[in-house]
Coordinates of C-alpha atoms in Angstrom, one line a residue:
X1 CA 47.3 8.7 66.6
X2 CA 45.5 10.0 63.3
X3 CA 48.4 11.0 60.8
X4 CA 47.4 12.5 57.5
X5 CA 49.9 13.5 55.3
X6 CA 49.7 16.6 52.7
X7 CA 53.3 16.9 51.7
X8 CA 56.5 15.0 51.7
X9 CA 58.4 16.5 53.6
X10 CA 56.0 15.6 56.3
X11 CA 56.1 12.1 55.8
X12 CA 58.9 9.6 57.6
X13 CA 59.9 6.0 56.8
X14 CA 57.4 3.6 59.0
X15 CA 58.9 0.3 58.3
X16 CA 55.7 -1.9 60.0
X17 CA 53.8 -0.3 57.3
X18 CA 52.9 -3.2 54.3
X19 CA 49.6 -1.9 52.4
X20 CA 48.7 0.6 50.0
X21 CA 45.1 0.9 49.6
X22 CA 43.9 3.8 46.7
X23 CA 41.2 5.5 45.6
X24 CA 39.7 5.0 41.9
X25 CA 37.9 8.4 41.0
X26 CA 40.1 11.0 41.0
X27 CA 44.0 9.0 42.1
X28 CA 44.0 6.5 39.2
X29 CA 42.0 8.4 36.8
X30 CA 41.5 11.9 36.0
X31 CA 40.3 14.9 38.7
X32 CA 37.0 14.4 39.7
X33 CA 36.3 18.6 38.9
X34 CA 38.0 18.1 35.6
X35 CA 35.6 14.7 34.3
X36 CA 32.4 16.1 36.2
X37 CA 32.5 19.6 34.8
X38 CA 33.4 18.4 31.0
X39 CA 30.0 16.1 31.4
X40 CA 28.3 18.5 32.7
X41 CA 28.6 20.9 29.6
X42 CA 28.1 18.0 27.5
X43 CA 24.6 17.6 29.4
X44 CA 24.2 21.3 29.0
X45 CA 24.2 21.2 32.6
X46 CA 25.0 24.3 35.4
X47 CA 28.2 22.7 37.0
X48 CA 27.8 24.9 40.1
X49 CA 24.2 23.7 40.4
X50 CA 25.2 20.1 39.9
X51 CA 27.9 21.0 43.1
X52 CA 25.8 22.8 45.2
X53 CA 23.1 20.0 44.7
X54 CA 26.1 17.2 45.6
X55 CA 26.4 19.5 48.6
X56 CA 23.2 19.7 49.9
X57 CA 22.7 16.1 49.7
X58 CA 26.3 14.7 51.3
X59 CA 25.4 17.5 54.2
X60 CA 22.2 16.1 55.1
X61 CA 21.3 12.8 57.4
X62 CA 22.2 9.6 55.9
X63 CA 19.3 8.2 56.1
X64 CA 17.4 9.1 52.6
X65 CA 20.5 10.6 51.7
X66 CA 20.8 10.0 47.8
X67 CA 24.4 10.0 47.8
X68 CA 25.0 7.7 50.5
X69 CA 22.0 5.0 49.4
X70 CA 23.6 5.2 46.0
X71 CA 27.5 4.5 47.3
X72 CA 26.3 2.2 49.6
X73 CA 24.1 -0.1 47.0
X74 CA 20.7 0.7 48.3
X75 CA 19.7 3.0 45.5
X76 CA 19.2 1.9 42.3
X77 CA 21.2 3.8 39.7
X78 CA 18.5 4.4 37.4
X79 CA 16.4 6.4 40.9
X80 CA 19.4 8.1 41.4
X81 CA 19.9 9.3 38.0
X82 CA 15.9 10.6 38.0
X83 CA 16.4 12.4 41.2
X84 CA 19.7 14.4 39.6
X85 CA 17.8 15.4 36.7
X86 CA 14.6 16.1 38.5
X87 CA 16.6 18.6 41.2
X88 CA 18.6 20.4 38.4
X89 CA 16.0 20.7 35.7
X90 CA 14.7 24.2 34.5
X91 CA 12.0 25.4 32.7
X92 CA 14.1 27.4 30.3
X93 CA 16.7 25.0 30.2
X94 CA 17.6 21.9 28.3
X95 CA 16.1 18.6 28.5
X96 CA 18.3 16.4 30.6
X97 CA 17.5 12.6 29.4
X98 CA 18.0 10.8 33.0
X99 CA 18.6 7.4 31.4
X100 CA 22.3 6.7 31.5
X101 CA 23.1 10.0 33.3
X102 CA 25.9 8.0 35.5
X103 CA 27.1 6.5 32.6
X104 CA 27.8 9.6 30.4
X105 CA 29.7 11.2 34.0
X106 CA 31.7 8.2 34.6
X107 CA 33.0 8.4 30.7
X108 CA 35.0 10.8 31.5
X109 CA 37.4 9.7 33.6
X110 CA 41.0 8.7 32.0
X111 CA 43.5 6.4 33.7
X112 CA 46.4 8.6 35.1
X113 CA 49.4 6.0 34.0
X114 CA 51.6 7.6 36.8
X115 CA 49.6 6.4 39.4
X116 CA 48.9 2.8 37.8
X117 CA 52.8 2.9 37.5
X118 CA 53.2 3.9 41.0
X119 CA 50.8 1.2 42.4
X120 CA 52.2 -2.0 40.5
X121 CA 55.6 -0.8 41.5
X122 CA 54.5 -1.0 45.1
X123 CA 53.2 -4.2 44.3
X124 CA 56.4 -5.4 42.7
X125 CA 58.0 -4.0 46.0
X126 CA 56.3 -7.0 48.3
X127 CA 53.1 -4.1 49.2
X128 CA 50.2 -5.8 49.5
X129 CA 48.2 -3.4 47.2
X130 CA 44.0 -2.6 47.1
X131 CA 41.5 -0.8 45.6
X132 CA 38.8 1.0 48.0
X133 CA 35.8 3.3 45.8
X134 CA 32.9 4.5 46.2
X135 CA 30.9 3.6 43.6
X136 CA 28.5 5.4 41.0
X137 CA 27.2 2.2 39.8
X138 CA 29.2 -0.6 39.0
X139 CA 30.6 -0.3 35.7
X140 CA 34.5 0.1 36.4
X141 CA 36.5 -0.5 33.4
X142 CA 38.6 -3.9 35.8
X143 CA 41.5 -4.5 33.0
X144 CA 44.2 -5.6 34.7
X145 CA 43.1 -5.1 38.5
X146 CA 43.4 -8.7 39.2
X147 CA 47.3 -8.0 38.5
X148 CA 47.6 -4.8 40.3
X149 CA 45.6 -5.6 43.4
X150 CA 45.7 -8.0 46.1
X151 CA 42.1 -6.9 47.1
X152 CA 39.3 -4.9 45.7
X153 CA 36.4 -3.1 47.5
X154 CA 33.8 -0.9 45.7
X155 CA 30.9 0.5 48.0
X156 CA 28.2 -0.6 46.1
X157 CA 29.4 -4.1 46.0
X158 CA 29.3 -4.1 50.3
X159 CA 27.0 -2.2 51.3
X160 CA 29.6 0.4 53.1
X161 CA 30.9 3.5 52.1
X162 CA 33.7 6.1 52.7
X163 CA 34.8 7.5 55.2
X164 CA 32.4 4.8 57.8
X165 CA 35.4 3.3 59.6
X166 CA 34.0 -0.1 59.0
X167 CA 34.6 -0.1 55.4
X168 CA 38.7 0.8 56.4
X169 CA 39.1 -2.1 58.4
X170 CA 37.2 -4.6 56.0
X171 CA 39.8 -3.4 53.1
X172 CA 42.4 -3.7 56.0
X173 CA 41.7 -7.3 56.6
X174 CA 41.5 -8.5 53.3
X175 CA 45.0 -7.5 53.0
X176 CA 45.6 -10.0 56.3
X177 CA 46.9 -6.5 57.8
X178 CA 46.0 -4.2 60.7
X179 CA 44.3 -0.6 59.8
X180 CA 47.7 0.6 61.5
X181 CA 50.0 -1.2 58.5
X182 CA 48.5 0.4 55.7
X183 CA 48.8 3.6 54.3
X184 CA 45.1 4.8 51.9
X185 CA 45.2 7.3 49.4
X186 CA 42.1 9.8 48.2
X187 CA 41.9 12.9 46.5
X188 CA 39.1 14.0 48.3
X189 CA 39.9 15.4 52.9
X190 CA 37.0 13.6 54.3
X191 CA 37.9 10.5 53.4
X192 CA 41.4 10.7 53.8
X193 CA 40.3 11.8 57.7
X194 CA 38.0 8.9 57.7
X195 CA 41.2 6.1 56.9
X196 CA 43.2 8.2 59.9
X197 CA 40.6 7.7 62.1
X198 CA 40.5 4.0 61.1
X199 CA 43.8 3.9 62.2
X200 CA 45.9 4.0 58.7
X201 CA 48.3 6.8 57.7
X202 CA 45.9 8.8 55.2
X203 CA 47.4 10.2 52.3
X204 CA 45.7 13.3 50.0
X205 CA 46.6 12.8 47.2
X206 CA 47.1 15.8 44.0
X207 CA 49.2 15.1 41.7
X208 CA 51.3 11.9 40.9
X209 CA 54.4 13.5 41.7
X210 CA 53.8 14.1 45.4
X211 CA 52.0 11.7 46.0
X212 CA 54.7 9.0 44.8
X213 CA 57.2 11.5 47.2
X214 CA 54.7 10.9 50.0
X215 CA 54.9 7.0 49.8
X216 CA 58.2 6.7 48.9
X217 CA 59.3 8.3 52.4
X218 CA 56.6 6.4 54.3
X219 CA 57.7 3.5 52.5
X220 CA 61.5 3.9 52.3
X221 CA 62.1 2.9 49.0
X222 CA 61.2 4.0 45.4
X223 CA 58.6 3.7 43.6
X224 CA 59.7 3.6 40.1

């Protein structure tokens, strides 16, 4: 049965559950709105147009999709970043320089030391811990993951995305664990709907303070 969790009290002890698998963009860093919207003023940019663009694309078939051949590794970085400013330019607006375009949005993000906290305390529990991203390119600042995760899986990297069930049971296995034993959390519905699907118990996660309430009752112990 698919079992997404939203809030706390919702959540009860599963004791065959041994994985945490999290999100990058958005869990361990910074909101996705917040870091987006600040590049876009940077870039003198219309954030709603940037959205509604983001829209259009994740709405349409996935094949030619720019989104999904970006996340997925197909897309070069440099195409993607000509297509952005190509869709969003204006003829009374600012230049936007398409060179380094991903870069300057990805800057952005800050490491939420809450939810680093909360994952190397799961770790330290006996969790068998991952990270699962789609990726804007492949330029993750890695510092430290080697002693926070067991596994690591970034779209780009195989050729898979979120929420395709296949890249949920590839994390799954590298963990040695069943989709069933492992609980994924993502800021963003779809993909949390996508892990539950998988089989997993998907968690939304926003803020660290629920979230950490979430796991430590699925879990049934703390995380501190």
């Amino acid at each position: 049965m698919m079992r997404v969790m939203r809030a706390a009290a919702d959540a009860e002890p599963r004791p065959d559950l041994r994985g945490l698998i999290v999100d990058y963009g958005g869990v361990l860093t910074s909101s996705l709105e917040d870091t987006m919207s600040r590049w876009a003023r940077a870039d003198g940019i219309d954030y709603a147009e940037f959205t509604a663009l983001m829209r259009r694309w994740l709405a349409a078939d996935s094949t030619g999709n720019p989104v999904h051949e970006l996340e997925t590794g197909r897309l070069p970085v440099e195409e993607f970043e000509r297509l952005v400013a190509a869709a969003l330019r204006r003829p009374d607006g600012p230049e936007i320089v398409p060179a380094g375009l991903v870069q300057r949005m990805m800057r952005g993000f800050q490491p939420v030391q809450a939810m680093v906290g909360l994952v190397a305390a799961a770790k330290a529990s006996g969790i068998r811990t991952a990270l699962l991203s789609n990726s804007w390119g492949l330029d993750y600042p890695r510092e430290g993951w080697a002693e926070l995760f067991d596994a690591v899986v970034i779209s780009g990297e195989v050729n898979m995305r979120k929420p395709e069930p296949a890249i949920f049971r590839h994390t799954a296995a590298l963990l040695q664990l069943d989709p069933g034993q492992c609980v994924f959390v993502d800021d963003l519905a779809p993909n949390v709907r996508g892990a539950a699907a998988a089989g997993m118990v998907g968690v939304q996660h926003t803020d660290p303070d629920t979230t950490r309430q979430e796991l430590e009752s699925l879990f049934g112990r703390a995380f501190r």
